[in-house]
PDB file of C-alpha atoms in Angstrom:
ATOM      1  CA  MET A   1     -20.794  77.090 143.215  1.00  0.00           C
ATOM      2  CA  ALA A   2     -23.159  78.437 145.466  1.00  0.00           C
ATOM      3  CA  GLU A   3     -23.183  81.818 143.949  1.00  0.00           C
ATOM      4  CA  LEU A   4     -23.820  80.046 140.559  1.00  0.00           C
ATOM      5  CA  PHE A   5     -27.232  78.684 142.370  1.00  0.00           C
ATOM      6  CA  GLN A   6     -27.717  81.076 144.769  1.00  0.00           C
ATOM      7  CA  SER A   7     -30.207  82.082 142.812  1.00  0.00           C
ATOM      8  CA  ALA A   8     -32.140  79.065 141.414  1.00  0.00           C
ATOM      9  CA  ASP A   9     -35.763  78.418 141.148  1.00  0.00           C
ATOM     10  CA  PHE A  10     -35.630  75.284 142.504  1.00  0.00           C
ATOM     11  CA  PRO A  11     -34.216  73.284 145.720  1.00  0.00           C
ATOM     12  CA  TRP A  12     -30.203  71.807 145.469  1.00  0.00           C
ATOM     13  CA  TRP A  13     -28.213  71.476 148.326  1.00  0.00           C
ATOM     14  CA  ILE A  14     -24.327  71.140 149.800  1.00  0.00           C
ATOM     15  CA  ALA A  15     -23.966  67.453 150.167  1.00  0.00           C
ATOM     16  CA  GLY A  16     -21.193  65.394 150.892  1.00  0.00           C
ATOM     17  CA  GLY A  17     -18.770  65.465 153.226  1.00  0.00           C
ATOM     18  CA  TYR A  18     -19.292  69.754 153.142  1.00  0.00           C
ATOM     19  CA  ALA A  19     -22.331  68.963 154.015  1.00  0.00           C
ATOM     20  CA  ILE A  20     -21.623  67.705 157.635  1.00  0.00           C
ATOM     21  CA  GLU A  21     -18.658  70.452 157.864  1.00  0.00           C
ATOM     22  CA  LEU A  22     -21.255  72.482 157.832  1.00  0.00           C
ATOM     23  CA  ALA A  23     -23.930  71.446 160.056  1.00  0.00           C
ATOM     24  CA  VAL A  24     -20.508  70.501 162.016  1.00  0.00           C
ATOM     25  CA  GLY A  25     -19.543  74.545 161.653  1.00  0.00           C
ATOM     26  CA  ARG A  26     -16.122  73.639 161.180  1.00  0.00           C
ATOM     27  CA  ALA A  27     -13.959  72.088 158.606  1.00  0.00           C
ATOM     28  CA  LEU A  28     -13.171  68.719 159.492  1.00  0.00           C
ATOM     29  CA  ARG A  29     -10.614  67.069 156.385  1.00  0.00           C
ATOM     30  CA  PRO A  30      -9.239  67.922 152.830  1.00  0.00           C
ATOM     31  CA  HIS A  31     -11.936  67.056 150.351  1.00  0.00           C
ATOM     32  CA  GLY A  32     -10.876  66.246 146.275  1.00  0.00           C
ATOM     33  CA  ASP A  33     -14.941  67.706 145.349  1.00  0.00           C
ATOM     34  CA  LEU A  34     -18.007  69.678 145.802  1.00  0.00           C
ATOM     35  CA  ASP A  35     -21.133  67.687 145.264  1.00  0.00           C
ATOM     36  CA  ILE A  36     -24.413  69.280 144.660  1.00  0.00           C
ATOM     37  CA  LEU A  37     -27.702  67.149 145.409  1.00  0.00           C
ATOM     38  CA  VAL A  38     -30.899  68.162 143.235  1.00  0.00           C
ATOM     39  CA  LEU A  39     -33.859  66.367 142.189  1.00  0.00           C
ATOM     40  CA  ARG A  40     -33.763  64.919 138.974  1.00  0.00           C
ATOM     41  CA  ARG A  41     -37.315  66.933 138.199  1.00  0.00           C
ATOM     42  CA  ASP A  42     -34.735  69.900 137.952  1.00  0.00           C
ATOM     43  CA  GLN A  43     -31.576  68.309 136.926  1.00  0.00           C
ATOM     44  CA  LEU A  44     -31.987  70.509 133.533  1.00  0.00           C
ATOM     45  CA  ARG A  45     -32.540  73.624 135.058  1.00  0.00           C
ATOM     46  CA  ALA A  46     -29.540  72.320 137.651  1.00  0.00           C
ATOM     47  CA  ARG A  47     -27.951  72.145 133.879  1.00  0.00           C
ATOM     48  CA  GLU A  48     -28.226  75.882 132.854  1.00  0.00           C
ATOM     49  CA  ARG A  49     -26.323  77.263 135.888  1.00  0.00           C
ATOM     50  CA  VAL A  50     -23.220  75.313 135.124  1.00  0.00           C
ATOM     51  CA  ALA A  51     -23.758  75.730 130.961  1.00  0.00           C
ATOM     52  CA  GLY A  52     -20.781  76.350 129.406  1.00  0.00           C
ATOM     53  CA  TRP A  53     -18.883  73.861 132.183  1.00  0.00           C
ATOM     54  CA  ASP A  54     -17.686  70.559 130.577  1.00  0.00           C
ATOM     55  CA  LEU A  55     -20.571  67.849 131.832  1.00  0.00           C
ATOM     56  CA  GLN A  56     -19.663  64.159 132.025  1.00  0.00           C
ATOM     57  CA  VAL A  57     -22.615  61.055 133.221  1.00  0.00           C
ATOM     58  CA  ALA A  58     -21.600  58.120 134.915  1.00  0.00           C
ATOM     59  CA  ASP A  59     -22.973  55.797 132.479  1.00  0.00           C
ATOM     60  CA  PRO A  60     -23.491  53.181 134.082  1.00  0.00           C
ATOM     61  CA  PRO A  61     -22.691  53.961 137.693  1.00  0.00           C
ATOM     62  CA  GLY A  62     -20.110  52.289 138.870  1.00  0.00           C
ATOM     63  CA  ALA A  63     -18.487  51.726 136.045  1.00  0.00           C
ATOM     64  CA  GLY A  64     -15.508  54.377 135.492  1.00  0.00           C
ATOM     65  CA  GLN A  65     -16.547  55.686 132.885  1.00  0.00           C
ATOM     66  CA  LEU A  66     -17.714  59.416 131.439  1.00  0.00           C
ATOM     67  CA  ARG A  67     -19.626  60.390 128.671  1.00  0.00           C
ATOM     68  CA  ALA A  68     -20.475  63.656 127.526  1.00  0.00           C
ATOM     69  CA  TRP A  69     -23.850  65.497 129.402  1.00  0.00           C
ATOM     70  CA  VAL A  70     -25.252  66.926 125.978  1.00  0.00           C
ATOM     71  CA  THR A  71     -27.021  70.134 126.289  1.00  0.00           C
ATOM     72  CA  GLY A  72     -31.719  69.063 126.406  1.00  0.00           C
ATOM     73  CA  GLU A  73     -30.502  65.456 126.964  1.00  0.00           C
ATOM     74  CA  VAL A  74     -33.267  64.364 130.142  1.00  0.00           C
ATOM     75  CA  LEU A  75     -31.411  61.245 131.976  1.00  0.00           C
ATOM     76  CA  GLN A  76     -33.465  58.304 133.366  1.00  0.00           C
ATOM     77  CA  GLU A  77     -33.014  56.038 135.881  1.00  0.00           C
ATOM     78  CA  PRO A  78     -30.498  54.925 136.647  1.00  0.00           C
ATOM     79  CA  LEU A  79     -28.086  57.927 135.817  1.00  0.00           C
ATOM     80  CA  HIS A  80     -27.535  60.144 139.140  1.00  0.00           C
ATOM     81  CA  ASP A  81     -23.858  61.567 139.316  1.00  0.00           C
ATOM     82  CA  ILE A  82     -22.657  63.841 136.347  1.00  0.00           C
ATOM     83  CA  TRP A  83     -18.923  64.897 136.725  1.00  0.00           C
ATOM     84  CA  CYS A  84     -18.459  68.844 136.488  1.00  0.00           C
ATOM     85  CA  ARG A  85     -14.919  70.170 135.901  1.00  0.00           C
ATOM     86  CA  ARG A  86     -15.245  74.508 133.732  1.00  0.00           C
ATOM     87  CA  THR A  87     -12.631  73.585 131.281  1.00  0.00           C
ATOM     88  CA  PRO A  88     -12.416  69.816 129.568  1.00  0.00           C
ATOM     89  CA  GLY A  89      -8.323  70.786 130.749  1.00  0.00           C
ATOM     90  CA  ALA A  90      -9.242  71.503 134.664  1.00  0.00           C
ATOM     91  CA  HIS A  91      -9.465  68.827 137.290  1.00  0.00           C
ATOM     92  CA  TRP A  92     -12.906  67.689 137.976  1.00  0.00           C
ATOM     93  CA  SER A  93     -14.088  70.077 140.637  1.00  0.00           C
ATOM     94  CA  VAL A  94     -17.876  69.530 141.106  1.00  0.00           C
ATOM     95  CA  GLN A  95     -20.355  65.835 141.679  1.00  0.00           C
ATOM     96  CA  LEU A  96     -23.900  67.566 140.802  1.00  0.00           C
ATOM     97  CA  MET A  97     -25.667  64.561 141.403  1.00  0.00           C
ATOM     98  CA  LEU A  98     -29.707  64.184 140.927  1.00  0.00           C
ATOM     99  CA  ASP A  99     -32.248  63.096 143.618  1.00  0.00           C
ATOM    100  CA  GLU A 100     -35.557  61.383 143.734  1.00  0.00           C
ATOM    101  CA  ALA A 101     -38.499  62.969 144.470  1.00  0.00           C
ATOM    102  CA  ASP A 102     -42.358  62.152 145.035  1.00  0.00           C
ATOM    103  CA  GLY A 103     -44.536  64.545 145.280  1.00  0.00           C
ATOM    104  CA  GLU A 104     -43.331  66.883 147.967  1.00  0.00           C
ATOM    105  CA  ASP A 105     -40.991  63.552 149.330  1.00  0.00           C
ATOM    106  CA  TRP A 106     -38.042  63.105 148.578  1.00  0.00           C
ATOM    107  CA  VAL A 107     -37.587  59.636 148.247  1.00  0.00           C
ATOM    108  CA  SER A 108     -34.057  57.779 148.171  1.00  0.00           C
ATOM    109  CA  ARG A 109     -32.759  56.810 144.452  1.00  0.00           C
ATOM    110  CA  ARG A 110     -30.773  54.023 146.545  1.00  0.00           C
ATOM    111  CA  ASP A 111     -33.811  52.267 147.873  1.00  0.00           C
ATOM    112  CA  PRO A 112     -38.083  53.941 147.848  1.00  0.00           C
ATOM    113  CA  ARG A 113     -38.926  52.797 151.421  1.00  0.00           C
ATOM    114  CA  VAL A 114     -36.241  55.416 152.842  1.00  0.00           C
ATOM    115  CA  ARG A 115     -38.257  59.437 152.377  1.00  0.00           C
ATOM    116  CA  LEU A 116     -38.300  62.579 154.263  1.00  0.00           C
ATOM    117  CA  PRO A 117     -40.705  65.460 153.741  1.00  0.00           C
ATOM    118  CA  LEU A 118     -38.181  67.705 151.198  1.00  0.00           C
ATOM    119  CA  THR A 119     -38.960  70.319 153.813  1.00  0.00           C
ATOM    120  CA  ARG A 120     -36.897  68.715 156.100  1.00  0.00           C
ATOM    121  CA  LEU A 121     -34.420  67.522 153.931  1.00  0.00           C
ATOM    122  CA  GLY A 122     -31.642  70.691 154.130  1.00  0.00           C
ATOM    123  CA  ARG A 123     -30.801  73.168 156.323  1.00  0.00           C
ATOM    124  CA  VAL A 124     -28.935  76.181 155.763  1.00  0.00           C
ATOM    125  CA  THR A 125     -26.327  78.310 156.779  1.00  0.00           C
ATOM    126  CA  ALA A 126     -26.797  82.065 157.675  1.00  0.00           C
ATOM    127  CA  GLN A 127     -25.256  82.761 154.715  1.00  0.00           C
ATOM    128  CA  GLY A 128     -28.748  81.672 153.351  1.00  0.00           C
ATOM    129  CA  VAL A 129     -26.532  77.729 151.929  1.00  0.00           C
ATOM    130  CA  PRO A 130     -29.226  75.288 151.663  1.00  0.00           C
ATOM    131  CA  TYR A 131     -26.907  71.477 151.876  1.00  0.00           C
ATOM    132  CA  LEU A 132     -28.550  68.737 153.272  1.00  0.00           C
ATOM    133  CA  THR A 133     -29.194  67.303 156.618  1.00  0.00           C
ATOM    134  CA  PRO A 134     -26.844  65.486 157.585  1.00  0.00           C
ATOM    135  CA  GLU A 135     -29.351  62.176 158.772  1.00  0.00           C
ATOM    136  CA  VAL A 136     -29.527  62.130 155.070  1.00  0.00           C
ATOM    137  CA  GLN A 137     -25.672  62.771 153.948  1.00  0.00           C
ATOM    138  CA  LEU A 138     -24.889  59.655 156.714  1.00  0.00           C
ATOM    139  CA  PHE A 139     -27.567  57.591 155.406  1.00  0.00           C
ATOM    140  CA  TYR A 140     -25.441  58.268 151.915  1.00  0.00           C
ATOM    141  CA  LYS A 141     -22.315  57.597 153.622  1.00  0.00           C
ATOM    142  CA  ALA A 142     -23.306  54.461 154.695  1.00  0.00           C
ATOM    143  CA  LYS A 143     -23.218  52.228 151.971  1.00  0.00           C
ATOM    144  CA  GLN A 144     -19.295  51.961 151.823  1.00  0.00           C
ATOM    145  CA  THR A 145     -18.420  53.206 154.795  1.00  0.00           C
ATOM    146  CA  ARG A 146     -14.920  54.846 154.942  1.00  0.00           C
ATOM    147  CA  GLY A 147     -12.532  56.466 157.025  1.00  0.00           C
ATOM    148  CA  LYS A 148     -13.340  59.822 156.535  1.00  0.00           C
ATOM    149  CA  ASP A 149     -16.899  58.330 156.776  1.00  0.00           C
ATOM    150  CA  GLU A 150     -16.427  57.841 159.892  1.00  0.00           C
ATOM    151  CA  VAL A 151     -14.628  61.124 160.880  1.00  0.00           C
ATOM    152  CA  ASP A 152     -17.864  62.510 159.855  1.00  0.00           C
ATOM    153  CA  PHE A 153     -20.391  60.175 161.537  1.00  0.00           C
ATOM    154  CA  ASP A 154     -18.088  61.055 165.041  1.00  0.00           C
ATOM    155  CA  ALA A 155     -18.406  64.655 164.525  1.00  0.00           C
ATOM    156  CA  VAL A 156     -21.803  65.050 163.475  1.00  0.00           C
ATOM    157  CA  PHE A 157     -23.187  62.294 166.007  1.00  0.00           C
ATOM    158  CA  PRO A 158     -23.741  64.393 168.844  1.00  0.00           C
ATOM    159  CA  LEU A 159     -25.269  67.201 167.331  1.00  0.00           C
ATOM    160  CA  LEU A 160     -28.414  65.010 165.869  1.00  0.00           C
ATOM    161  CA  ASP A 161     -31.541  65.046 167.802  1.00  0.00           C
ATOM    162  CA  THR A 162     -33.775  62.339 168.487  1.00  0.00           C
ATOM    163  CA  ALA A 163     -35.865  62.803 165.105  1.00  0.00           C
ATOM    164  CA  GLN A 164     -32.849  62.624 163.117  1.00  0.00           C
ATOM    165  CA  ARG A 165     -30.832  59.264 164.973  1.00  0.00           C
ATOM    166  CA  GLU A 166     -34.416  57.740 165.022  1.00  0.00           C
ATOM    167  CA  TRP A 167     -34.665  58.761 161.205  1.00  0.00           C
ATOM    168  CA  LEU A 168     -31.265  57.150 160.437  1.00  0.00           C
ATOM    169  CA  LEU A 169     -31.913  54.226 162.186  1.00  0.00           C
ATOM    170  CA  ASP A 170     -34.911  53.279 160.211  1.00  0.00           C
ATOM    171  CA  ALA A 171     -33.027  54.038 156.984  1.00  0.00           C
ATOM    172  CA  LEU A 172     -30.477  51.566 157.557  1.00  0.00           C
ATOM    173  CA  ASN A 173     -33.017  49.369 159.555  1.00  0.00           C
ATOM    174  CA  THR A 174     -34.328  49.340 156.174  1.00  0.00           C
ATOM    175  CA  THR A 175     -31.171  48.918 153.891  1.00  0.00           C
ATOM    176  CA  ALA A 176     -27.908  47.972 156.039  1.00  0.00           C
ATOM    177  CA  PRO A 177     -29.344  46.041 159.012  1.00  0.00           C
ATOM    178  CA  GLU A 178     -25.960  45.177 159.503  1.00  0.00           C
ATOM    179  CA  HIS A 179     -24.385  48.527 159.730  1.00  0.00           C
ATOM    180  CA  PRO A 180     -22.181  49.184 163.018  1.00  0.00           C
ATOM    181  CA  TRP A 181     -23.474  52.327 162.929  1.00  0.00           C
ATOM    182  CA  ARG A 182     -26.834  51.554 164.031  1.00  0.00           C
ATOM    183  CA  ARG A 183     -25.523  50.611 167.186  1.00  0.00           C
ATOM    184  CA  ARG A 184     -24.522  53.912 169.011  1.00  0.00           C
ATOM    185  CA  LEU A 185     -27.646  55.493 167.774  1.00  0.00           C
ATOM    186  CA  GLN A 186     -30.311  52.567 169.174  1.00  0.00           C
ATOM    187  CA  PRO A 187     -31.542  54.562 172.136  1.00  0.00           C
ATOM    188  CA  VAL A 188     -30.365  54.653 175.375  1.00  0.00           C
ATOM    189  CA  SER A 189     -33.275  52.748 178.488  1.00  0.00           C
TER     190      SER A 189
END
């Protein structure tokens, strides 16, 4: 996927568990697919990168129903998840996720109060592969924390600097004030 998106003229990021592994610098666990995040405003350009693939939109989101993403179709909110595989008979291998932006700010599709300048949304590996910054990825993982999300949190938590911890704590205070990760993110006095 990095090769397909390498010359893209829009921002994109590896997301999900692989983003955490890129931040940590090592593999943590098996993965079922690869997540790629793009801004909604760049969706048609992202679609061009996987032209010829079987692209299915989760519509409605979370209902377990997929439908074809028709060439030229602009997906509107709340649609944000596109399942991708090279051919209709292949296994699903990529999840293309659309997220929101307001000018130069990333805006969480889950709660528009949670924002971050686009310049802080990602990092880049030594090989030039962009990936979602760990605090934003953890924010997404916090919605329905599973065992694999705890593994990811435990691995990347020691690497978060003060600004990253503060941002994640603020985001969780805003959206999930009872989340157990909040205790670990609290500053030590």
